[in-house]
Amino acid sequence: MKRVLLLGGTTEASALARLLAGAGVDAVFSYAGRTAAPVAQPLPMRVGGFGGASGLADWLRGAGISHVIDATHPFAARMSRNAHAACAALGLPLLALQRPAWQPGPGDDWQPVPDIAAAVAALPDRPARVFLAIGKQNLDPFAGLPHQWLLRLVDAPDSPPLPRAQMVIARGPFTVDGDRSLMAAHRITHLVAKNSGGAGASAKLQAARDLGVRVVMIDRPALPGCATVATPAEALDWLHLHQTAPALRGV
Ligand code: 3Y8
Ligand code: NAP
């Protein structure tokens, strides 16, 4: 019998969870426990790290998992590497559900950078008004810069993570109108974003285009190669193709 571990935390993971629940697939949805109150899922959930690749392998064995679907965010590189190592060690089928990277279009003013440090270096020397829409985990490298910051976080921090920072506490998905109003109200001159792809965070890019805001776009980290699909429906197809045992058909 198939038993699936779904590594979640993205819009596509939540959409796949609904498909799996609707198809009656035996699956467990996993969150890292990064936020105080993650969105509930229509599958049994587990929250928290596994304890590295070896901890994940032990968990997979103990839970009798037959298939792993990694639908984590493209910047959740450590989780993806651990899933790849654990599945290789156990010989378990692994599928990555990854949305395609965003591409600049007409009217976009993007400066692509390879990582957070390059994003810090890409901002102007003179004080600017920067919408730092990269969450909470990577803010420290920006601390020494002279800018006015607009931060959007999922949970309210105990103390302001940067000087001269205004904070919006919100969990996406976001809307173009909402992001355009937010950026206009704060007279934003620069937007720093991760190239996470998907529809859940792309509103700010359309808003930046409309407002003529320069976008510093952080490229994704390299991830280990494995079978990859771009939509939840394709992930369900993969699962049906990877039947562990031929389905017994009544005759
Ligand atoms: C804990 C689960 C769903 C999933 C929704 C998507 C869309 C909204 C856009 C901006 C960018 C950012 C951030 C973002 C988005 C979706 C998706 C996505 C970006 C939740 C969630 C968890 C997290 C973790 C959180 C990180 C942070 C990153 C905020 C839930 C809401 C900036 C990434 O406070 C913290 O420590 C937050 C940490 C990792 C990046 C960071 O480094 O700070 N996501 N986000 C998951 C877990 O515990 O396993 O709380 O319900 C999920 C979603 N966040 O089901 O609809 O699919 O991408 N998440 C980025 O893309 O740049 C916000 O503000 O414009
Ligand atoms: P990460 O840096 O790749 O992972 C760090 C550690 O967190 C992992 O080694 C693992 O701990 C644990 N972990 C991560 N995802 C997990 C999951 N789904 N279930 C159980 N444990 C998990 O990951 P991250 O960037 O902090 O992202 C954490 C979560 O937020 C993921 O679910 C991701 O999909 C979601 N998210 C991240 C971003 C982002 O910008 N990074 C954006 C949107 C959503 P152990 O080593 O102890 O197993």
CSV table of C-alpha atoms and ligand atoms in Angstrom, one decimal:
chain,number,residue,atom,x,y,z
A,1,MET,CA,0.0,0.0,0.0
A,2,LYS,CA,1.3,3.5,-0.8
A,3,ARG,CA,2.0,5.8,2.1
A,4,VAL,CA,3.2,9.3,1.1
A,5,LEU,CA,5.3,11.9,3.0
A,6,LEU,CA,4.4,15.4,1.6
A,7,LEU,CA,7.1,18.0,2.6
A,8,GLY,CA,4.9,21.2,2.5
A,9,GLY,CA,5.0,24.9,3.3
A,10,THR,CA,4.0,26.2,-0.2
A,11,THR,CA,0.8,27.0,-2.1
A,12,GLU,CA,1.4,24.0,-4.3
A,13,ALA,CA,1.9,21.7,-1.4
A,14,SER,CA,-1.5,22.8,0.0
A,15,ALA,CA,-3.1,22.2,-3.4
A,16,LEU,CA,-1.6,18.7,-3.6
A,17,ALA,CA,-2.7,17.9,-0.1
A,18,ARG,CA,-6.3,18.6,-1.2
A,19,LEU,CA,-5.8,16.3,-4.2
A,20,LEU,CA,-4.3,13.5,-2.1
A,21,ALA,CA,-7.1,13.8,0.5
A,22,GLY,CA,-9.7,13.8,-2.3
A,23,ALA,CA,-8.2,10.7,-3.8
A,24,GLY,CA,-8.1,8.9,-0.4
A,25,VAL,CA,-4.3,8.5,-0.6
A,26,ASP,CA,-2.6,7.6,2.7
A,27,ALA,CA,-0.4,10.7,3.2
A,28,VAL,CA,1.2,12.8,6.0
A,29,PHE,CA,1.8,16.5,5.6
A,30,SER,CA,5.0,17.9,7.1
A,31,TYR,CA,5.7,21.5,8.3
A,32,ALA,CA,9.1,22.7,9.7
A,33,GLY,CA,7.3,24.6,12.4
A,34,ARG,CA,8.7,28.0,11.2
A,35,THR,CA,5.4,29.9,11.9
A,36,ALA,CA,3.3,30.1,15.0
A,37,ALA,CA,0.1,28.8,13.4
A,38,PRO,CA,0.6,27.2,10.0
A,39,VAL,CA,-2.5,26.8,7.8
A,40,ALA,CA,-4.4,23.6,8.6
A,41,GLN,CA,-4.2,20.8,6.0
A,42,PRO,CA,-6.8,18.1,5.0
A,43,LEU,CA,-4.2,15.4,5.8
A,44,PRO,CA,-2.6,14.2,9.1
A,45,MET,CA,0.1,16.8,9.9
A,46,ARG,CA,3.5,16.6,11.6
A,47,VAL,CA,5.4,19.7,12.6
A,48,GLY,CA,9.2,20.2,13.2
A,49,GLY,CA,12.5,19.0,11.9
A,50,PHE,CA,13.4,15.4,11.5
A,51,GLY,CA,17.0,15.7,12.8
A,52,GLY,CA,18.9,15.9,9.6
A,53,ALA,CA,19.1,13.4,6.7
A,54,SER,CA,19.6,10.5,9.1
A,55,GLY,CA,16.7,11.5,11.3
A,56,LEU,CA,14.6,11.8,8.2
A,57,ALA,CA,15.6,8.3,7.1
A,58,ASP,CA,14.7,6.8,10.5
A,59,TRP,CA,11.4,8.6,10.4
A,60,LEU,CA,10.6,7.3,6.9
A,61,ARG,CA,11.4,3.8,8.0
A,62,GLY,CA,9.4,4.0,11.2
A,63,ALA,CA,6.4,5.5,9.4
A,64,GLY,CA,6.4,3.0,6.6
A,65,ILE,CA,6.6,5.7,3.9
A,66,SER,CA,6.7,4.3,0.3
A,67,HIS,CA,6.9,7.7,-1.6
A,68,VAL,CA,8.3,11.2,-0.7
A,69,ILE,CA,7.0,14.3,-2.5
A,70,ASP,CA,9.2,17.4,-1.8
A,71,ALA,CA,6.9,20.4,-2.3
A,72,THR,CA,9.0,22.7,-0.2
A,73,HIS,CA,9.9,26.2,-1.2
A,74,PRO,CA,12.8,26.5,-3.7
A,75,PHE,CA,14.8,28.3,-1.0
A,76,ALA,CA,14.3,25.4,1.5
A,77,ALA,CA,17.5,23.9,0.1
A,78,ARG,CA,18.6,22.0,3.2
A,79,MET,CA,15.3,20.2,3.4
A,80,SER,CA,15.5,19.2,-0.2
A,81,ARG,CA,19.1,18.0,0.1
A,82,ASN,CA,18.1,15.9,3.2
A,83,ALA,CA,15.1,14.4,1.4
A,84,HIS,CA,17.4,13.5,-1.5
A,85,ALA,CA,20.0,11.9,0.7
A,86,ALA,CA,17.4,10.0,2.9
A,87,CYS,CA,15.5,8.6,-0.1
A,88,ALA,CA,18.7,7.6,-1.9
A,89,ALA,CA,19.8,5.7,1.3
A,90,LEU,CA,16.5,3.9,1.5
A,91,GLY,CA,15.8,3.5,-2.2
A,92,LEU,CA,12.5,5.4,-1.9
A,93,PRO,CA,11.0,7.2,-4.9
A,94,LEU,CA,11.3,11.0,-4.5
A,95,LEU,CA,9.5,13.6,-6.5
A,96,ALA,CA,10.1,17.4,-6.4
A,97,LEU,CA,7.1,19.6,-6.9
A,98,GLN,CA,8.7,22.9,-7.9
A,99,ARG,CA,7.1,25.9,-9.6
A,100,PRO,CA,9.1,27.5,-12.4
A,101,ALA,CA,11.3,30.5,-11.6
A,102,TRP,CA,9.8,33.9,-12.5
A,103,GLN,CA,11.2,35.6,-15.6
A,104,PRO,CA,11.4,39.4,-16.2
A,105,GLY,CA,8.9,40.8,-18.7
A,106,PRO,CA,8.4,44.0,-20.6
A,107,GLY,CA,8.5,47.0,-18.2
A,108,ASP,CA,10.4,45.1,-15.5
A,109,ASP,CA,13.5,46.7,-14.0
A,110,TRP,CA,15.2,43.6,-12.5
A,111,GLN,CA,18.7,43.2,-11.2
A,112,PRO,CA,19.3,39.5,-10.8
A,113,VAL,CA,21.8,38.5,-8.0
A,114,PRO,CA,23.1,35.0,-7.0
A,115,ASP,CA,22.4,35.2,-3.2
A,116,ILE,CA,21.6,37.4,-0.2
A,117,ALA,CA,25.1,38.9,0.1
A,118,ALA,CA,24.9,40.0,-3.5
A,119,ALA,CA,21.5,41.5,-2.8
A,120,VAL,CA,23.0,43.6,0.0
A,121,ALA,CA,25.8,44.8,-2.3
A,122,ALA,CA,23.3,45.6,-5.1
A,123,LEU,CA,21.4,48.2,-3.1
A,124,PRO,CA,22.4,51.9,-3.6
A,125,ASP,CA,24.9,53.7,-1.4
A,126,ARG,CA,22.6,56.6,-0.8
A,127,PRO,CA,19.6,56.0,1.5
A,128,ALA,CA,16.6,54.4,-0.3
A,129,ARG,CA,13.2,53.1,0.7
A,130,VAL,CA,13.4,49.3,0.4
A,131,PHE,CA,10.7,46.7,0.6
A,132,LEU,CA,12.6,43.7,1.9
A,133,ALA,CA,10.1,41.0,1.1
A,134,ILE,CA,12.3,38.0,1.9
A,135,GLY,CA,10.8,37.0,5.3
A,136,LYS,CA,12.6,36.9,8.6
A,137,GLN,CA,15.4,34.5,8.4
A,138,ASN,CA,17.9,36.4,6.2
A,139,LEU,CA,17.6,40.0,7.5
A,140,ASP,CA,20.8,40.4,9.5
A,141,PRO,CA,23.1,41.0,6.4
A,142,PHE,CA,21.1,44.2,5.7
A,143,ALA,CA,21.5,45.7,9.2
A,144,GLY,CA,24.5,48.0,8.4
A,145,LEU,CA,22.8,49.7,5.4
A,146,PRO,CA,21.4,53.3,5.6
A,147,HIS,CA,18.0,52.6,4.1
A,148,GLN,CA,14.4,52.9,5.3
A,149,TRP,CA,13.0,49.3,5.4
A,150,LEU,CA,9.5,47.9,4.8
A,151,LEU,CA,9.4,44.3,6.1
A,152,ARG,CA,6.6,41.8,5.6
A,153,LEU,CA,6.7,38.9,8.1
A,154,VAL,CA,4.4,36.0,8.9
A,155,ASP,CA,4.6,36.4,12.7
A,156,ALA,CA,5.3,39.6,14.7
A,157,PRO,CA,9.0,39.6,15.9
A,158,ASP,CA,9.8,40.2,19.6
A,159,SER,CA,11.9,43.3,18.6
A,160,PRO,CA,12.4,45.2,15.3
A,161,PRO,CA,14.8,43.1,13.2
A,162,LEU,CA,16.4,46.2,11.6
A,163,PRO,CA,16.7,49.9,12.4
A,164,ARG,CA,14.3,52.3,10.6
A,165,ALA,CA,12.0,49.4,9.8
A,166,GLN,CA,8.3,49.4,9.4
A,167,MET,CA,6.6,46.0,9.5
A,168,VAL,CA,3.6,44.4,7.9
A,169,ILE,CA,2.5,41.2,9.6
A,170,ALA,CA,0.8,39.1,6.9
A,171,ARG,CA,0.7,35.6,5.5
A,172,GLY,CA,0.3,35.5,1.7
A,173,PRO,CA,-0.9,34.8,-0.9
A,174,PHE,CA,-1.0,38.6,-1.7
A,175,THR,CA,-2.8,40.7,-4.3
A,176,VAL,CA,-1.5,43.1,-6.9
A,177,ASP,CA,-3.8,45.9,-5.7
A,178,GLY,CA,-2.8,45.3,-2.1
A,179,ASP,CA,0.9,45.3,-2.9
A,180,ARG,CA,0.7,48.3,-5.2
A,181,SER,CA,-1.1,50.3,-2.5
A,182,LEU,CA,1.4,49.2,0.2
A,183,MET,CA,4.5,50.1,-1.9
A,184,ALA,CA,3.0,53.4,-3.0
A,185,ALA,CA,2.0,54.3,0.5
A,186,HIS,CA,5.6,53.7,1.7
A,187,ARG,CA,7.1,55.4,-1.4
A,188,ILE,CA,9.2,52.3,-2.1
A,189,THR,CA,12.2,52.8,-4.5
A,190,HIS,CA,13.6,49.2,-4.3
A,191,LEU,CA,12.1,45.7,-3.8
A,192,VAL,CA,14.3,42.8,-2.7
A,193,ALA,CA,12.7,39.4,-3.5
A,194,LYS,CA,13.6,35.7,-3.7
A,195,ASN,CA,12.9,34.1,-7.0
A,196,SER,CA,10.4,31.7,-5.4
A,197,GLY,CA,8.1,31.4,-8.4
A,198,GLY,CA,4.4,30.6,-8.1
A,199,ALA,CA,1.5,32.9,-7.8
A,200,GLY,CA,1.5,33.3,-4.0
A,201,ALA,CA,4.2,35.9,-3.9
A,202,SER,CA,4.2,37.3,-7.5
A,203,ALA,CA,1.8,40.2,-6.8
A,204,LYS,CA,4.7,42.4,-5.6
A,205,LEU,CA,6.5,42.0,-8.9
A,206,GLN,CA,3.5,43.3,-10.9
A,207,ALA,CA,3.1,46.1,-8.4
A,208,ALA,CA,6.8,47.0,-8.8
A,209,ARG,CA,6.4,47.0,-12.6
A,210,ASP,CA,3.4,49.3,-12.4
A,211,LEU,CA,5.3,51.7,-10.0
A,212,GLY,CA,8.6,51.6,-11.8
A,213,VAL,CA,10.4,50.2,-8.7
A,214,ARG,CA,13.8,48.5,-9.2
A,215,VAL,CA,13.7,44.8,-8.2
A,216,VAL,CA,16.8,43.0,-6.8
A,217,MET,CA,15.9,39.4,-7.6
A,218,ILE,CA,17.7,36.7,-5.6
A,219,ASP,CA,18.3,33.5,-7.7
A,220,ARG,CA,17.4,30.1,-6.2
A,221,PRO,CA,20.1,28.0,-4.5
A,222,ALA,CA,21.2,24.9,-6.4
A,223,LEU,CA,19.2,21.8,-5.5
A,224,PRO,CA,20.0,18.1,-6.0
A,225,GLY,CA,18.6,16.7,-9.3
A,226,CYS,CA,15.6,14.4,-9.0
A,227,ALA,CA,12.3,13.7,-10.8
A,228,THR,CA,10.5,17.1,-10.9
A,229,VAL,CA,7.0,18.3,-11.9
A,230,ALA,CA,5.6,21.8,-11.8
A,231,THR,CA,1.9,21.2,-10.9
A,232,PRO,CA,0.0,19.3,-8.2
A,233,ALA,CA,-1.9,17.4,-10.9
A,234,GLU,CA,1.3,16.1,-12.4
A,235,ALA,CA,2.5,15.0,-8.9
A,236,LEU,CA,-0.7,12.9,-8.5
A,237,ASP,CA,-0.1,11.3,-11.9
A,238,TRP,CA,3.5,10.5,-10.8
A,239,LEU,CA,2.2,8.8,-7.7
A,240,HIS,CA,-0.3,6.7,-9.6
A,241,LEU,CA,2.4,5.6,-12.0
A,242,HIS,CA,4.6,4.7,-9.1
A,243,GLN,CA,2.2,2.1,-7.9
A,244,THR,CA,4.2,0.0,-5.4
A,245,ALA,CA,2.2,-3.1,-6.2
A,246,PRO,CA,-0.2,-3.6,-9.2
A,247,ALA,CA,-3.6,-2.5,-8.0
A,248,LEU,CA,-5.7,-5.6,-7.5
A,249,ARG,CA,-8.8,-5.3,-9.7
A,250,GLY,CA,-12.0,-7.1,-8.9
A,251,VAL,CA,-13.0,-9.3,-11.9
B,1,3Y8,C1,5.9,27.8,7.5
B,1,3Y8,C2,3.0,28.0,6.3
B,1,3Y8,C3,-0.1,28.0,1.6
B,1,3Y8,C4,1.4,28.4,1.5
B,1,3Y8,C5,1.6,29.9,1.4
B,1,3Y8,C6,4.2,30.3,-1.6
B,1,3Y8,C7,3.2,31.3,-1.1
B,1,3Y8,C8,2.3,32.6,0.8
B,1,3Y8,C9,4.9,34.0,-0.3
B,1,3Y8,C10,6.3,38.4,0.5
B,1,3Y8,C11,7.0,37.1,0.4
B,1,3Y8,C12,8.5,34.4,2.1
B,1,3Y8,C13,8.0,33.6,3.3
B,1,3Y8,C14,6.4,33.6,1.6
B,1,3Y8,C15,5.3,33.1,0.8
B,1,3Y8,C16,3.3,31.5,0.4
B,1,3Y8,C17,3.0,30.2,1.2
B,1,3Y8,C18,4.7,31.8,1.0
B,1,3Y8,C19,7.2,34.7,1.3
B,1,3Y8,C20,4.1,30.1,5.0
B,1,3Y8,C21,4.2,28.9,6.0
B,1,3Y8,C22,5.4,28.8,6.5
B,1,3Y8,C23,6.2,29.8,5.9
B,1,3Y8,C24,7.7,30.0,6.2
B,1,3Y8,C25,8.1,31.3,5.8
B,1,3Y8,C26,9.6,31.7,6.0
B,1,3Y8,C27,9.8,32.9,5.0
B,1,3Y8,C28,8.9,32.5,3.9
B,1,3Y8,C29,7.5,34.5,4.4
B,1,3Y8,C30,2.0,28.7,7.2
B,1,3Y8,C31,3.2,31.2,5.3
B,1,3Y8,C32,9.3,35.7,2.5
B,1,3Y8,C33,9.4,33.5,1.1
B,1,3Y8,O1,8.7,34.0,10.1
B,1,3Y8,C34,9.5,33.2,9.5
B,1,3Y8,O2,10.4,32.6,10.0
B,1,3Y8,C35,9.1,32.9,8.1
B,1,3Y8,C36,9.9,32.0,7.4
B,1,3Y8,C37,10.5,30.5,5.7
B,1,3Y8,C38,11.2,33.0,4.5
B,1,3Y8,C39,12.2,33.5,5.5
B,1,3Y8,O3,13.4,33.1,5.2
B,1,3Y8,O4,11.8,34.2,6.5
B,1,3Y8,N1,8.0,31.4,4.3
B,1,3Y8,N2,5.5,30.5,5.0
B,1,3Y8,C40,6.2,26.5,6.8
B,1,3Y8,C41,6.7,25.4,7.7
B,1,3Y8,O5,6.8,25.6,9.0
B,1,3Y8,O6,7.1,24.3,7.2
B,1,3Y8,O7,2.4,29.4,8.1
B,1,3Y8,O8,0.8,28.5,6.9
B,1,3Y8,C42,3.8,29.5,3.6
B,1,3Y8,C43,3.8,30.4,2.5
B,1,3Y8,N3,4.7,31.4,2.3
B,1,3Y8,O9,-0.3,26.9,2.1
B,1,3Y8,O10,-0.9,28.7,1.1
B,1,3Y8,O11,3.8,29.2,-1.8
B,1,3Y8,O12,5.4,30.6,-1.8
B,1,3Y8,N4,6.8,33.0,2.7
B,1,3Y8,C44,9.5,34.0,-0.3
B,1,3Y8,O13,8.9,33.4,-1.2
B,1,3Y8,O14,10.2,35.1,-0.5
B,1,3Y8,C45,6.6,36.1,1.5
B,1,3Y8,O15,6.1,38.9,1.6
B,1,3Y8,O16,6.0,38.9,-0.6
B,2,NAP,P1,15.5,24.8,5.1
B,2,NAP,O1,16.4,25.9,5.5
B,2,NAP,O2,15.7,24.0,3.8
B,2,NAP,O3,15.4,23.6,6.3
B,2,NAP,C1,16.1,23.8,7.5
B,2,NAP,C2,15.6,22.7,8.4
B,2,NAP,O4,14.2,22.9,8.7
B,2,NAP,C3,15.6,21.3,7.7
B,2,NAP,O5,16.9,20.7,7.6
B,2,NAP,C4,14.6,20.5,8.5
B,2,NAP,O6,15.1,20.2,9.8
B,2,NAP,C5,13.5,21.6,8.7
B,2,NAP,N1,12.5,21.6,7.7
B,2,NAP,C6,12.4,22.4,6.6
B,2,NAP,N2,11.2,22.2,6.0
B,2,NAP,C7,10.6,21.2,6.6
B,2,NAP,C8,9.3,20.5,6.5
B,2,NAP,N3,8.5,20.8,5.5
B,2,NAP,N4,9.0,19.5,7.4
B,2,NAP,C9,9.8,19.2,8.4
B,2,NAP,N5,11.0,19.8,8.6
B,2,NAP,C10,11.4,20.8,7.8
B,2,NAP,O7,14.0,25.3,5.1
B,2,NAP,P2,13.4,26.8,5.3
B,2,NAP,O8,13.9,27.6,4.2
B,2,NAP,O9,13.7,27.2,6.8
B,2,NAP,O10,11.8,26.5,5.1
B,2,NAP,C11,11.1,25.9,6.2
B,2,NAP,C12,9.7,25.7,5.7
B,2,NAP,O11,9.1,26.9,5.2
B,2,NAP,C13,9.6,24.7,4.6
B,2,NAP,O12,8.4,23.9,4.7
B,2,NAP,C14,9.4,25.6,3.3
B,2,NAP,O13,8.6,25.0,2.3
B,2,NAP,C15,8.6,26.8,3.9
B,2,NAP,N6,8.9,28.0,3.2
B,2,NAP,C16,10.1,28.5,3.1
B,2,NAP,C17,10.4,29.6,2.4
B,2,NAP,C18,11.7,30.2,2.2
B,2,NAP,O14,11.8,31.3,1.7
B,2,NAP,N7,12.8,29.5,2.7
B,2,NAP,C19,9.3,30.3,1.7
B,2,NAP,C20,8.0,29.7,1.9
B,2,NAP,C21,7.8,28.6,2.6
B,2,NAP,P3,15.9,18.8,10.2
B,2,NAP,O15,17.2,19.0,9.5
B,2,NAP,O16,15.9,18.8,11.6
B,2,NAP,O17,15.1,17.7,9.5
